[in-house]
PDB file of C-alpha atoms in Angstrom:
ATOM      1  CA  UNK A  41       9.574  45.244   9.425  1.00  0.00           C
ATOM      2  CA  UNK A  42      10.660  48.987  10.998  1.00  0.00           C
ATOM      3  CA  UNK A  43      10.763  51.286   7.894  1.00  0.00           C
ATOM      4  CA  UNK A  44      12.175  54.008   9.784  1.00  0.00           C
ATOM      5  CA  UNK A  45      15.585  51.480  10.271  1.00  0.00           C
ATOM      6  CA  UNK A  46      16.178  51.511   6.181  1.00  0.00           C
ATOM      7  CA  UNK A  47      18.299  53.916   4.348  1.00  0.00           C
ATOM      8  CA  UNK A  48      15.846  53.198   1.592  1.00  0.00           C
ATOM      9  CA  UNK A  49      14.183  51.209  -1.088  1.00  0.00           C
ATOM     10  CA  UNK A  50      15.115  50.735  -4.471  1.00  0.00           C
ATOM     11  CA  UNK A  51      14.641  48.274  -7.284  1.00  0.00           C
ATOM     12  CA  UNK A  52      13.479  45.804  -5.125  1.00  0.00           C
ATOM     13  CA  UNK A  53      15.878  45.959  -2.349  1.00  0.00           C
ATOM     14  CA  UNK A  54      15.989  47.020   0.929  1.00  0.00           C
ATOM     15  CA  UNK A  55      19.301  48.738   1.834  1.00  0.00           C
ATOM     16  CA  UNK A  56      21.017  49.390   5.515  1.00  0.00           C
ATOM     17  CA  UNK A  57      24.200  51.268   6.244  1.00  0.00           C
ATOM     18  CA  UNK A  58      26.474  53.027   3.095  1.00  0.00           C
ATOM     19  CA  UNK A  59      29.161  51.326   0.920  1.00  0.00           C
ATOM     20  CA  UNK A  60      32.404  52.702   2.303  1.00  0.00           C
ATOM     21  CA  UNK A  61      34.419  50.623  -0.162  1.00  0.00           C
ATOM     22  CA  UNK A  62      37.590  51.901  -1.605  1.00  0.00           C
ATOM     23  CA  UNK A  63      38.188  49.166  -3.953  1.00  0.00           C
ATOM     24  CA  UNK A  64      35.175  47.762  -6.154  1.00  0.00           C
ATOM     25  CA  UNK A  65      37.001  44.949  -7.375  1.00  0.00           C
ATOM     26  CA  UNK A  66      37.358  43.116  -3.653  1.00  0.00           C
ATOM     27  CA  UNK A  67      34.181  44.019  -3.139  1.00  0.00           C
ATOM     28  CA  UNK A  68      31.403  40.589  -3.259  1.00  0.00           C
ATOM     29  CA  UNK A  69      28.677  39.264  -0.588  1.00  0.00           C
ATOM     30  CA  UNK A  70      27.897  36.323   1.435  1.00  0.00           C
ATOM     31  CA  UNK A  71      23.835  35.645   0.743  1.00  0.00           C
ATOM     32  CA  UNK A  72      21.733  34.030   3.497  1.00  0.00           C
ATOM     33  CA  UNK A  73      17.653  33.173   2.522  1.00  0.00           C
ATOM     34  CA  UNK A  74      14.555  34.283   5.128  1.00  0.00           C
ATOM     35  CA  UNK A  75      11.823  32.466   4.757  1.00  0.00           C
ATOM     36  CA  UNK A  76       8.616  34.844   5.313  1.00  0.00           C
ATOM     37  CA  UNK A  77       9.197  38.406   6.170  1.00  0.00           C
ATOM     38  CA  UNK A  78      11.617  40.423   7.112  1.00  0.00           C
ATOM     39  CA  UNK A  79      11.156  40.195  11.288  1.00  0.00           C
ATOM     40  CA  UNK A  80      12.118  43.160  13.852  1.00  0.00           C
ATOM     41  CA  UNK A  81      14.809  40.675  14.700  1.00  0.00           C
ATOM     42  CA  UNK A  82      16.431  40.245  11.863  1.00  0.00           C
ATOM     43  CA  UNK A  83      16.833  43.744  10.911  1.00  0.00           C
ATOM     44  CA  UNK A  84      18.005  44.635  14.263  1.00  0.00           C
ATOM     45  CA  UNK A  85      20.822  41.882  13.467  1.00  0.00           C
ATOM     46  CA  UNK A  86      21.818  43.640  10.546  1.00  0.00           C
ATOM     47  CA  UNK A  87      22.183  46.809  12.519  1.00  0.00           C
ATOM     48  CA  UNK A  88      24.006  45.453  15.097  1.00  0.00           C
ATOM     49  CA  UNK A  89      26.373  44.030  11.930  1.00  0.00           C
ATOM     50  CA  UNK A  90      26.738  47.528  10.407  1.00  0.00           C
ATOM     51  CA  UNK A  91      27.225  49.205  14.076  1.00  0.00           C
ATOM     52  CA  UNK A  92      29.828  46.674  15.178  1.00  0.00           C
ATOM     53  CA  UNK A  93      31.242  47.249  11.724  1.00  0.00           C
ATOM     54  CA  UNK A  94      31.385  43.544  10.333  1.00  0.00           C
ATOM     55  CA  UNK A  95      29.871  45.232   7.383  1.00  0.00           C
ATOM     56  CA  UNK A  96      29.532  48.614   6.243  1.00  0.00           C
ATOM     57  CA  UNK A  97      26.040  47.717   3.553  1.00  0.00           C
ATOM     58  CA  UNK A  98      23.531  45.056   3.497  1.00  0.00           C
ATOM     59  CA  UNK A  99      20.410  44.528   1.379  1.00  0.00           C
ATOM     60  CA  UNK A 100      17.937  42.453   1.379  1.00  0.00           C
ATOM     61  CA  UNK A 101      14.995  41.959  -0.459  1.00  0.00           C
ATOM     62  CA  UNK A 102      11.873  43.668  -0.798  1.00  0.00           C
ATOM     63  CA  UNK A 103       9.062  42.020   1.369  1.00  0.00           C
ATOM     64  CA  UNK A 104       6.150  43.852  -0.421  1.00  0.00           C
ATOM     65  CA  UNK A 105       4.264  41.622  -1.649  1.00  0.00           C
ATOM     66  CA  UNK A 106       3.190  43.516  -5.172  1.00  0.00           C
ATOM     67  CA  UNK A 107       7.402  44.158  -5.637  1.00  0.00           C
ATOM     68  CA  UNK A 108       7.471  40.143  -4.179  1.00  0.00           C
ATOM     69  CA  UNK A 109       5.261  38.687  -6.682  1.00  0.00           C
ATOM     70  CA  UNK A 110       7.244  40.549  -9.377  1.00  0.00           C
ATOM     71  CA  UNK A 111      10.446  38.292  -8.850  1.00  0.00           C
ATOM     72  CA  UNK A 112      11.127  35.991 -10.583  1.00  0.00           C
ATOM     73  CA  UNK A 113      13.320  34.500  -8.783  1.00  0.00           C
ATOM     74  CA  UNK A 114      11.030  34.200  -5.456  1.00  0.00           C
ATOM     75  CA  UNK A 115       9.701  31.489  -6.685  1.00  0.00           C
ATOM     76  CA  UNK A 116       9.117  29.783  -2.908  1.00  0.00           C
ATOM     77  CA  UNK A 117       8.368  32.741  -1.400  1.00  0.00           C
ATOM     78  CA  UNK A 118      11.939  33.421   0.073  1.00  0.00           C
ATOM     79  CA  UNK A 119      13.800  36.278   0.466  1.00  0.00           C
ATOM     80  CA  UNK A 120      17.618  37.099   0.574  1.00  0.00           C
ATOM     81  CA  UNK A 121      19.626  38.818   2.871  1.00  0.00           C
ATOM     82  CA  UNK A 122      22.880  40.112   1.241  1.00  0.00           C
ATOM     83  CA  UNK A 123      25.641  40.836   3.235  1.00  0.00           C
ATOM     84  CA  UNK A 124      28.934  42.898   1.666  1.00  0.00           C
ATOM     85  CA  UNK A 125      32.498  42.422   2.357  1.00  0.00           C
ATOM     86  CA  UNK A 126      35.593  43.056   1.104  1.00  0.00           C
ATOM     87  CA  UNK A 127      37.927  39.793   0.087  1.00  0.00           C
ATOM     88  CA  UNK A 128      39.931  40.689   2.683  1.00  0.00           C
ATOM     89  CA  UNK A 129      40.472  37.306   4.800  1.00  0.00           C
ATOM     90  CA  UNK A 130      39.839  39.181   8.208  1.00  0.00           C
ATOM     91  CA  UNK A 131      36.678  40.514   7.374  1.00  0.00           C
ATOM     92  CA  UNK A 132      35.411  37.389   5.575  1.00  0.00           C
ATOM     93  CA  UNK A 133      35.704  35.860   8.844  1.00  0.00           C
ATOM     94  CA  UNK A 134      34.505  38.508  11.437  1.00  0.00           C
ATOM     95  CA  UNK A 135      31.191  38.009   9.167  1.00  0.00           C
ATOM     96  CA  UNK A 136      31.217  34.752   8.812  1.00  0.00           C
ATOM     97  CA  UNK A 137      31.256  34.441  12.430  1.00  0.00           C
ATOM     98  CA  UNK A 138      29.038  37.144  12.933  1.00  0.00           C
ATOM     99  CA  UNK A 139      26.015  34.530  10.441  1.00  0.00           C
ATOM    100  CA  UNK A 140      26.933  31.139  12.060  1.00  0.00           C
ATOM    101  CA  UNK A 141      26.391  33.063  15.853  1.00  0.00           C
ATOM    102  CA  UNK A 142      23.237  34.093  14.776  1.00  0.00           C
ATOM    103  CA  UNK A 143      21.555  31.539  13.125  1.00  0.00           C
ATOM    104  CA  UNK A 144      22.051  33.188  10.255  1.00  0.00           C
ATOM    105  CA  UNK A 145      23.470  29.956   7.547  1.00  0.00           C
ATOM    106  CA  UNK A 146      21.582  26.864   7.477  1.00  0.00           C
ATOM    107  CA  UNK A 147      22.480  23.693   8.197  1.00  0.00           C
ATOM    108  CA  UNK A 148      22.101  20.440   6.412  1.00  0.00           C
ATOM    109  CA  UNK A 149      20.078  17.437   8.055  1.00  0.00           C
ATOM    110  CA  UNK A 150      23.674  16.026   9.280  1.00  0.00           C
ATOM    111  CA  UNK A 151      24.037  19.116  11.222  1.00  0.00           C
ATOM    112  CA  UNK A 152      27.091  20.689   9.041  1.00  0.00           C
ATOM    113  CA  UNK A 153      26.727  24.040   7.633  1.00  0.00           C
ATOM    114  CA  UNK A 154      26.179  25.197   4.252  1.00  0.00           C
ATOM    115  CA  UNK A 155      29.450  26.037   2.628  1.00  0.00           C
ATOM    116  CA  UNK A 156      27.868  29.081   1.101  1.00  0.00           C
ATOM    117  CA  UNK A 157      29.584  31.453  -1.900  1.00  0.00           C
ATOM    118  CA  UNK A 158      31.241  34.596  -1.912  1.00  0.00           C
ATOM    119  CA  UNK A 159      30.668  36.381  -5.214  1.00  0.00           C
ATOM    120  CA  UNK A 160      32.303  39.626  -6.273  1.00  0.00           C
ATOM    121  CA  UNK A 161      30.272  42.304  -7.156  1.00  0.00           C
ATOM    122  CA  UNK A 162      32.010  41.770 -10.464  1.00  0.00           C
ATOM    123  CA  UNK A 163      31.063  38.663 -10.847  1.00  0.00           C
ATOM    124  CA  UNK A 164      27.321  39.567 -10.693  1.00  0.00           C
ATOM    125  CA  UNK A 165      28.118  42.717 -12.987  1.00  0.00           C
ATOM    126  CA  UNK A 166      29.447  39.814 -15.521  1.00  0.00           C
ATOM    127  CA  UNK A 167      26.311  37.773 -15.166  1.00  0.00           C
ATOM    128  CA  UNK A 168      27.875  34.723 -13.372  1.00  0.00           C
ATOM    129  CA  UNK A 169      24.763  33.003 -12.131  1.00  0.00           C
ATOM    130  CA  UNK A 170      24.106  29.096 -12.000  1.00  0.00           C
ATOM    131  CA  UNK A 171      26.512  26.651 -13.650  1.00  0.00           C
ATOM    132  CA  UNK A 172      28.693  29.968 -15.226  1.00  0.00           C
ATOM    133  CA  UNK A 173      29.444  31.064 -11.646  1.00  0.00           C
ATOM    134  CA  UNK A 174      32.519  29.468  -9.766  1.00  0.00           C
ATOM    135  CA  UNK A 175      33.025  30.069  -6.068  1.00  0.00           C
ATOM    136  CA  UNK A 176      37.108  31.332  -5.509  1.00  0.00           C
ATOM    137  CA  UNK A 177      35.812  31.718  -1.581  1.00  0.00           C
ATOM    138  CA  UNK A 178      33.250  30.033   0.437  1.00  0.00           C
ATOM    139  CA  UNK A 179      32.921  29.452   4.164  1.00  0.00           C
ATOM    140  CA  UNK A 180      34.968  26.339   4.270  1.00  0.00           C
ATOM    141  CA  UNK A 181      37.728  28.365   3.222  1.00  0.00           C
ATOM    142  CA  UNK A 182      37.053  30.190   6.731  1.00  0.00           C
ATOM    143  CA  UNK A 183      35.552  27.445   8.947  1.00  0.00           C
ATOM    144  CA  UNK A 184      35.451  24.601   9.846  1.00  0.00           C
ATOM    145  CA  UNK A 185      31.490  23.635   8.513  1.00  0.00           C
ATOM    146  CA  UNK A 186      31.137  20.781  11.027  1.00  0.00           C
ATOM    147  CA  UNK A 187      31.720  22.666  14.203  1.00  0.00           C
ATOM    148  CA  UNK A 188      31.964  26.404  13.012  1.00  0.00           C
ATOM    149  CA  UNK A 189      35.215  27.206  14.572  1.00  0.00           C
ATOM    150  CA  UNK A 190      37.222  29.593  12.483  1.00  0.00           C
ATOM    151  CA  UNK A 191      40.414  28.631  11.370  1.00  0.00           C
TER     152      UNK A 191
END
């Protein structure tokens, strides 16, 4: 991982780019896993995302391995890229098309895609994790998760 491409580090996280948001409330994330470590590659995809401006901010977490060990939620050893947006139906899809070109969602053994979440900022402000958190957008409301044409 190039240092010298972060903003900075804080509370575990590894932020890129600035949060130009005007409206908090619209404001949520699309969340993709890494396996590993954070590779030259992938954070030159998130500054190609932030340059071509399919998002303004992205985070992911902290590969040291003393902040690492610390989560509790690492449990596997994974870490997670987060990738802001605005609700805005436009922008959901420039970045989902911007993950499924490159590589960036899974796919199930049946070759579909994972119909990963959107969640608000809000909703993680609330504490809407597990069971308590319902999806009102997720990449099937974009794509088609079979081929990953857009709709």
């Amino acid at each position: 991982m190039k240092a010298e491409l972060l903003n900075h580090r804080v509370g575990g996280w590894c932020w890129y780019g600035a949060s130009t948001f005007e409206n908090p409330d619209n404001v949520g994330k699309f969340m993709t896993p890494v396996q590993g470590d954070i590779s030259n590659e992938v954070q030159e995809l998130i500054i190609k995302a932030i340059k071509q401006g399919v998002t303004p901010l992205v985070k992911h977490t902290d590969p040291d391995p003393d902040i690492l060990a610390s989560n509790p939620f690492a449990k596997d050893g994974s870490l997670m890229i987060i990738w802001y947006s605005t609700d805005d139906k436009e922008s959901l899809k420039a970045l989902a098309k911007f993950l499924v070109t490159h590589g960036l969602v899974r796919k199930t053994k049946a070759g579909r895609y994972y119909n990963i979440s959107f969640k608000y900022d809000k909703q993680t402000r609330n504490g809407e994790y597990g069971d308590e958190f319902k999806a009102s957008i997720s990449l099937q409301d974009l794509m088609d998760l079979n081929t990953g044409e857009l709709y």
